[in-house]
PDB file of C-alpha atoms in Angstrom:
ATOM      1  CA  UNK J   8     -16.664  -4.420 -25.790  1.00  0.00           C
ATOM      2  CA  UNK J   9     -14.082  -1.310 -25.889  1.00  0.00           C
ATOM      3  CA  UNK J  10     -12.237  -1.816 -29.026  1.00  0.00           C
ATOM      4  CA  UNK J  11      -9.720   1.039 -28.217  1.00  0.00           C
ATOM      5  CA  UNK J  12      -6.169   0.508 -30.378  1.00  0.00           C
ATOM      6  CA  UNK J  13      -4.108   2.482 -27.812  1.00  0.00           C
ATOM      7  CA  UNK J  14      -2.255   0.503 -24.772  1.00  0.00           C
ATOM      8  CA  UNK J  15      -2.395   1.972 -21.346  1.00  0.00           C
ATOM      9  CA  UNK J  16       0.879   2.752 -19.509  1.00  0.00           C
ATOM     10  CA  UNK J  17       2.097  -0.561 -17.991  1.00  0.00           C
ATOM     11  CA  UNK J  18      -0.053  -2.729 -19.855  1.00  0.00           C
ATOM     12  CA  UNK J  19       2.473  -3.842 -22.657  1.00  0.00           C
ATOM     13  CA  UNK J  20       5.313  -5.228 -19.390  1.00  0.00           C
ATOM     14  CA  UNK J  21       1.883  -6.609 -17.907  1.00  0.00           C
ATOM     15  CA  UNK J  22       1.333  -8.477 -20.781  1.00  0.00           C
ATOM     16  CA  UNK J  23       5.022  -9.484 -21.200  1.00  0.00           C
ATOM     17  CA  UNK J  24       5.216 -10.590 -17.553  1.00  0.00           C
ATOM     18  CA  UNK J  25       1.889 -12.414 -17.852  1.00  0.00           C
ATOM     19  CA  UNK J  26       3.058 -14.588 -21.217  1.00  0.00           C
ATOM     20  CA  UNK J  27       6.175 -15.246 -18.861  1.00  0.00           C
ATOM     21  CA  UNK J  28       4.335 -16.293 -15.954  1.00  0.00           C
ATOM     22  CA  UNK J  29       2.709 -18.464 -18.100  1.00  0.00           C
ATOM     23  CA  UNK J  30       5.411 -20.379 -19.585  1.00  0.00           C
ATOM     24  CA  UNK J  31       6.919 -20.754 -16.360  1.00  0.00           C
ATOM     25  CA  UNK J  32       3.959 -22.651 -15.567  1.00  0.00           C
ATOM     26  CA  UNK J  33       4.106 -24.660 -18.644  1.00  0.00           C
ATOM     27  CA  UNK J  34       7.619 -25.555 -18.035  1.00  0.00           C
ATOM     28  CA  UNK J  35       6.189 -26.253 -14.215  1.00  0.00           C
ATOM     29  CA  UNK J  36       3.681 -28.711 -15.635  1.00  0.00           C
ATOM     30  CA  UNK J  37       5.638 -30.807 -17.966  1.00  0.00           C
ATOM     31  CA  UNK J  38       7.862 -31.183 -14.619  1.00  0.00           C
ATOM     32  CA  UNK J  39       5.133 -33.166 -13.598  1.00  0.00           C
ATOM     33  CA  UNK J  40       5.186 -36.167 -16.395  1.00  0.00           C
ATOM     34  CA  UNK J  41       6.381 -34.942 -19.405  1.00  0.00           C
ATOM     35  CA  UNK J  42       4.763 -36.267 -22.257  1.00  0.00           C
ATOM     36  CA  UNK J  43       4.533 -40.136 -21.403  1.00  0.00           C
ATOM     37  CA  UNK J  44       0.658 -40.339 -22.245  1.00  0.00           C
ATOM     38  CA  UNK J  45      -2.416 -38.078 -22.713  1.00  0.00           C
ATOM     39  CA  UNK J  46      -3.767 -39.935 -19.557  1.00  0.00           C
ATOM     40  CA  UNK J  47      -0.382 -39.110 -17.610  1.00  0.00           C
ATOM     41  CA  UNK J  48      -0.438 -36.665 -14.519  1.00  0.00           C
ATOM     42  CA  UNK J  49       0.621 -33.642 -16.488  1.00  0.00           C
ATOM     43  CA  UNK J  50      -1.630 -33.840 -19.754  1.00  0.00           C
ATOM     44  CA  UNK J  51      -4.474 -31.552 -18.189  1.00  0.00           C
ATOM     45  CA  UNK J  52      -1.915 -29.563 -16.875  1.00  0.00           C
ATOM     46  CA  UNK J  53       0.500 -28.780 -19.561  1.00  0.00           C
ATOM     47  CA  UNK J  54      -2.453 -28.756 -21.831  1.00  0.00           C
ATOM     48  CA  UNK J  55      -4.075 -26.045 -19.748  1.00  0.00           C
ATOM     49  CA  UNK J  56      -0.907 -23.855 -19.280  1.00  0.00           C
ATOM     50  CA  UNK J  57      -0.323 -24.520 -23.100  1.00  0.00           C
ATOM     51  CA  UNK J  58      -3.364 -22.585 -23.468  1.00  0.00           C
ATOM     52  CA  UNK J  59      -2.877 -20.028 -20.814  1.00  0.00           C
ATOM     53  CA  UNK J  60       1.055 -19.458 -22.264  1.00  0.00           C
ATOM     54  CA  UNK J  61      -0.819 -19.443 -26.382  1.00  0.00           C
ATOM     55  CA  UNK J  62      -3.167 -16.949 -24.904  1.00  0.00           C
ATOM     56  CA  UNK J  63      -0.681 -14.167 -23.269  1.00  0.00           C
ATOM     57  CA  UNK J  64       1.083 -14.599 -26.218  1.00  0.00           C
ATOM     58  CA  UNK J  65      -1.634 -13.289 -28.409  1.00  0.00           C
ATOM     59  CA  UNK J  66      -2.344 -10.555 -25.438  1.00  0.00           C
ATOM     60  CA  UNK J  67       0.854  -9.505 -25.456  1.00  0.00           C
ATOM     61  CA  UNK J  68       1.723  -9.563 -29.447  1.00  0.00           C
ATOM     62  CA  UNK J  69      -1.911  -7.282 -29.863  1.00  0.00           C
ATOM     63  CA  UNK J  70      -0.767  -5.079 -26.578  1.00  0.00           C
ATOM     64  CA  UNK J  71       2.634  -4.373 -28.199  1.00  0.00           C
ATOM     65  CA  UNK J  72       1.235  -3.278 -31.852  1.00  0.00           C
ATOM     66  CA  UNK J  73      -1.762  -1.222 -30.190  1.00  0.00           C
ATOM     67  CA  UNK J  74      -0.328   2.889 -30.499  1.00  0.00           C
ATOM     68  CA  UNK J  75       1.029   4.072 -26.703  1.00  0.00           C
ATOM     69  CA  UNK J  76      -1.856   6.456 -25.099  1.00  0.00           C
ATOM     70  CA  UNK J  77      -0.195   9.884 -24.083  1.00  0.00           C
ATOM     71  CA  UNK J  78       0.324  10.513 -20.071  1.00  0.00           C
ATOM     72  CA  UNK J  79       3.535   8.247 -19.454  1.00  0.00           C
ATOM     73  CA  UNK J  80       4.157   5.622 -17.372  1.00  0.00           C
ATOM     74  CA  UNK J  81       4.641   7.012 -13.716  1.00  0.00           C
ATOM     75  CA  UNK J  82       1.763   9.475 -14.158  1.00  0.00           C
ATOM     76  CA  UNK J  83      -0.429   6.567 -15.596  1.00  0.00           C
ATOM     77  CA  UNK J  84       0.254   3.860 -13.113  1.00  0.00           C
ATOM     78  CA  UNK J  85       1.105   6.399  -9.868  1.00  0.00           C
ATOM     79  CA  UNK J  86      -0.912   9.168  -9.946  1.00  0.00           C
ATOM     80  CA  UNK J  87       0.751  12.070  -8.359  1.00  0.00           C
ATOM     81  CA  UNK J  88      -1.629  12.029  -5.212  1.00  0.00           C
ATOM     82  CA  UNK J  89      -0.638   8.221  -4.761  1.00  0.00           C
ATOM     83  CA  UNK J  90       2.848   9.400  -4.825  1.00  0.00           C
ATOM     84  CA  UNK J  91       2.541  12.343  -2.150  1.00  0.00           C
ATOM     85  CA  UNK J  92       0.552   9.480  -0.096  1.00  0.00           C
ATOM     86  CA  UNK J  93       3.123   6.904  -0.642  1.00  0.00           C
ATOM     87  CA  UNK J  94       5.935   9.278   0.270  1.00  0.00           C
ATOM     88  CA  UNK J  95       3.984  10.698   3.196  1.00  0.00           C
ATOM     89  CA  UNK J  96       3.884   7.366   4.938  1.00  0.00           C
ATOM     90  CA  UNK J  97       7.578   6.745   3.671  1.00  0.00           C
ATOM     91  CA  UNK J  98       8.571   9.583   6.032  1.00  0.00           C
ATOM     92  CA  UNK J  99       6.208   8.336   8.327  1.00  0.00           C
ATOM     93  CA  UNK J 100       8.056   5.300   9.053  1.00  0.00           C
ATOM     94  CA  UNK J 101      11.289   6.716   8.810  1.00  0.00           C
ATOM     95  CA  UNK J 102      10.315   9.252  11.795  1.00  0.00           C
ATOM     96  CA  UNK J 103       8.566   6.936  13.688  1.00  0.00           C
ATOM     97  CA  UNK J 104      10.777   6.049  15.921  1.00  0.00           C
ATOM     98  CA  UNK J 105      13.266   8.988  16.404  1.00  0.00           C
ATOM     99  CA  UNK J 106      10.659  11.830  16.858  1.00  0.00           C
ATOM    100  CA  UNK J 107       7.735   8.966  18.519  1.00  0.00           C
ATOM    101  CA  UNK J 108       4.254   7.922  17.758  1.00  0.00           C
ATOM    102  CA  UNK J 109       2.531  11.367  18.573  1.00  0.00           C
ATOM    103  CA  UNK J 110       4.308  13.688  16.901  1.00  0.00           C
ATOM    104  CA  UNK J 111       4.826  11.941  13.736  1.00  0.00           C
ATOM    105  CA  UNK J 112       1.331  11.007  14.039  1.00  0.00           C
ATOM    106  CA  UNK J 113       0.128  14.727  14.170  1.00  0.00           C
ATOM    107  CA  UNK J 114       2.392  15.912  11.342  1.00  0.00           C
ATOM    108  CA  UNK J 115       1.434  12.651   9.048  1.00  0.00           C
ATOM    109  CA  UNK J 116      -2.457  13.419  10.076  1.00  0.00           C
ATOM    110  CA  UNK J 117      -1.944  17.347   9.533  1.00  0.00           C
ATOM    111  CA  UNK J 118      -0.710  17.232   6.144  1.00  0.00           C
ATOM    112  CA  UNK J 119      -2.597  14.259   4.984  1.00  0.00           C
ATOM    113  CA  UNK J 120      -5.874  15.658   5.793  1.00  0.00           C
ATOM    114  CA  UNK J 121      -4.824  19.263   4.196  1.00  0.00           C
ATOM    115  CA  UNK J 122      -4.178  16.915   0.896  1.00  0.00           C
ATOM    116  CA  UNK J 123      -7.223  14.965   1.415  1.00  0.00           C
ATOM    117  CA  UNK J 124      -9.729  17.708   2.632  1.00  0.00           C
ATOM    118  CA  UNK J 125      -8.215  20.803   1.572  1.00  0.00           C
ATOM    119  CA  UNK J 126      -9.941  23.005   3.982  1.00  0.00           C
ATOM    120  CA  UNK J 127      -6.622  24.804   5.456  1.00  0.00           C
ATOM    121  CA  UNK J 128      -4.342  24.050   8.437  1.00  0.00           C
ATOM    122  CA  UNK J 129      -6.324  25.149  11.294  1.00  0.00           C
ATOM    123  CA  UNK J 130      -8.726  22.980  10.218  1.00  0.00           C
ATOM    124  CA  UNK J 131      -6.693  19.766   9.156  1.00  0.00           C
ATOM    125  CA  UNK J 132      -4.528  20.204  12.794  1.00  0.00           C
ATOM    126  CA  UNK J 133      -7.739  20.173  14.928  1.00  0.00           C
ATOM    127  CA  UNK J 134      -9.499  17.035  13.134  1.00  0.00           C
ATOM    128  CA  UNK J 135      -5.556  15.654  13.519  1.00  0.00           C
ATOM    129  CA  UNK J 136      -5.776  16.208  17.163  1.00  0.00           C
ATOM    130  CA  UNK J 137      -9.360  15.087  18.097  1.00  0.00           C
ATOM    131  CA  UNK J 138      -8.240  11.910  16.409  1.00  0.00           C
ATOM    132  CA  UNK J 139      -5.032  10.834  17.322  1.00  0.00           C
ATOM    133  CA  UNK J 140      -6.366  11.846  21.717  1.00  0.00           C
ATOM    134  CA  UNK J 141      -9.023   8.876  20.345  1.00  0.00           C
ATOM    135  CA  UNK J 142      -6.211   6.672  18.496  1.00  0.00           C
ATOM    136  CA  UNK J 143      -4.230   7.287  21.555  1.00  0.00           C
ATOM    137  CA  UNK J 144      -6.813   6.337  24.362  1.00  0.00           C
ATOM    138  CA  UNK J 145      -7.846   2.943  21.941  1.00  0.00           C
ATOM    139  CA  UNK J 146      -4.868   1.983  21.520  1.00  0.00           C
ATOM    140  CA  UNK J 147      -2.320   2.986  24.390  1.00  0.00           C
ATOM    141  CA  UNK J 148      -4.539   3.173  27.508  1.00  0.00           C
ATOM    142  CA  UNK J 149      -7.211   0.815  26.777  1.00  0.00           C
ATOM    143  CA  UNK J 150      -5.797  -1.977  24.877  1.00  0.00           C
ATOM    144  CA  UNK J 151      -1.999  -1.214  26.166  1.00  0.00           C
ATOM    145  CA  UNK J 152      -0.327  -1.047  22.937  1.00  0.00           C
ATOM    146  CA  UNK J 153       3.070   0.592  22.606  1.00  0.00           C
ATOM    147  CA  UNK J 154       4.430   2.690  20.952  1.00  0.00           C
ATOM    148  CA  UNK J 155       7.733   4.658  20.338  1.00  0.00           C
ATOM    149  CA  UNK J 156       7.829   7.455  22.764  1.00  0.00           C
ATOM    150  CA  UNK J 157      10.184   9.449  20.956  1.00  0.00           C
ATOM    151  CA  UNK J 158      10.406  12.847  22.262  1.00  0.00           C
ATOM    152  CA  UNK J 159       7.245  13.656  24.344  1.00  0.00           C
ATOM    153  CA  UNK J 160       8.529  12.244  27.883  1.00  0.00           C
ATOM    154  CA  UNK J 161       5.026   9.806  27.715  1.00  0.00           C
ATOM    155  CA  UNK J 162       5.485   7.820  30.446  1.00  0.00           C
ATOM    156  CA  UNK J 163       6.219  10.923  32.922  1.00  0.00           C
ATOM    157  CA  UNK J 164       2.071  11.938  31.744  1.00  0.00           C
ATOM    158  CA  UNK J 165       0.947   8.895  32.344  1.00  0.00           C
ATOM    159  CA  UNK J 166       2.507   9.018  35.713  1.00  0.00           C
ATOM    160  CA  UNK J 167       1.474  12.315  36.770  1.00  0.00           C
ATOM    161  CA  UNK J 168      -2.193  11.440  35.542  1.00  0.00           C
ATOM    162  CA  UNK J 169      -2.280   8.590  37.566  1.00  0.00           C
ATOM    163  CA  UNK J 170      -1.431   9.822  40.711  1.00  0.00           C
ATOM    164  CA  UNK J 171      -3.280  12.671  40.107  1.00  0.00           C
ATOM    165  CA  UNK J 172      -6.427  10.071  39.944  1.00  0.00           C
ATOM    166  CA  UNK J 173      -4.996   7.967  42.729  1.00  0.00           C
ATOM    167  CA  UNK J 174      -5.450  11.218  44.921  1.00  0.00           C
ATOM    168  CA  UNK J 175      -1.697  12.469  45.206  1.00  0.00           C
ATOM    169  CA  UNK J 176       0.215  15.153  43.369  1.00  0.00           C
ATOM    170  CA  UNK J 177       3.787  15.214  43.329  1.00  0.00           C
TER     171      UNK J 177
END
């Protein structure tokens, strides 16, 4: 067992929330009978969440004495590459549906897979590209899902595709 005397980031308001989360369910099982009887509704209950609540307690009283390790908070519990990521896809959804699915799609692709890969742009655009064309035939031509067209004119392709299949050109 690790017997380490130094609290992660986060753990000591874990351990806070947890003791509160179990008196909440404490309080939530003496809702149930009170304490009429040890055979009453409640008695396993409470007497289980008693134990839970005595429990977190002693977590959270040994988590608060135990020395803070070094690192911080944010860069303990979000790592900075979690953060580009998260932040990525925030300004994913944000552009969504002003610039449209593919072009938000090729930036969010681009740049992830420069993070992810880190084998330069030229690289990271043409993996982008070979798979949102397969993203895009899945999901938009073969199962018909839509998707904000944005600012490549996508049903005017579509249109000229098909009637360049059907035969005619316009």
């Amino acid at each position: 067992m690790n017997r380490d005397h130094t609290r992660k980031p986060g753990e000591a308001i874990f351990a806070l929330i947890l003791a509160a989360i179990s008196l909440v369910a404490l309080w939530q099982a003496y809702g149930i009978s009170g304490f009429e009887a040890l055979s009453a509704p409640g008695s396993f209950p409470m007497a289980v969440a008693a134990i839970m609540f005595v429990s977190a307690l002693m977590i959270a009283i040994k988590t608060l004495r135990a020395a803070p390790a070094g690192g911080g908070f944010i860069y303990g519990v979000v790592p900075p590459f979690a953060a580009l990521m998260a932040f990525l896809l925030l300004l994913y959804a944000v552009a969504l549906v002003p610039l449209g699915f593919l072009p938000t799609s090729l930036i969010f692709l681009t740049i992830s897979i420069m993070a992810l890969h880190k084998r330069g742009f030229v690289r990271a655009f043409g993996i982008s590209l070979v798979s949102l064309v397969v993203i895009y035939i899945v999901f938009r031509l073969v199962f018909t899902v839509l998707m904000p067209e944005g600012i490549v004119p996508e049903r005017e392709i579509l249109a000229f595709f098909r009637n360049l299949m059907a035969g005619g050109a316009e």
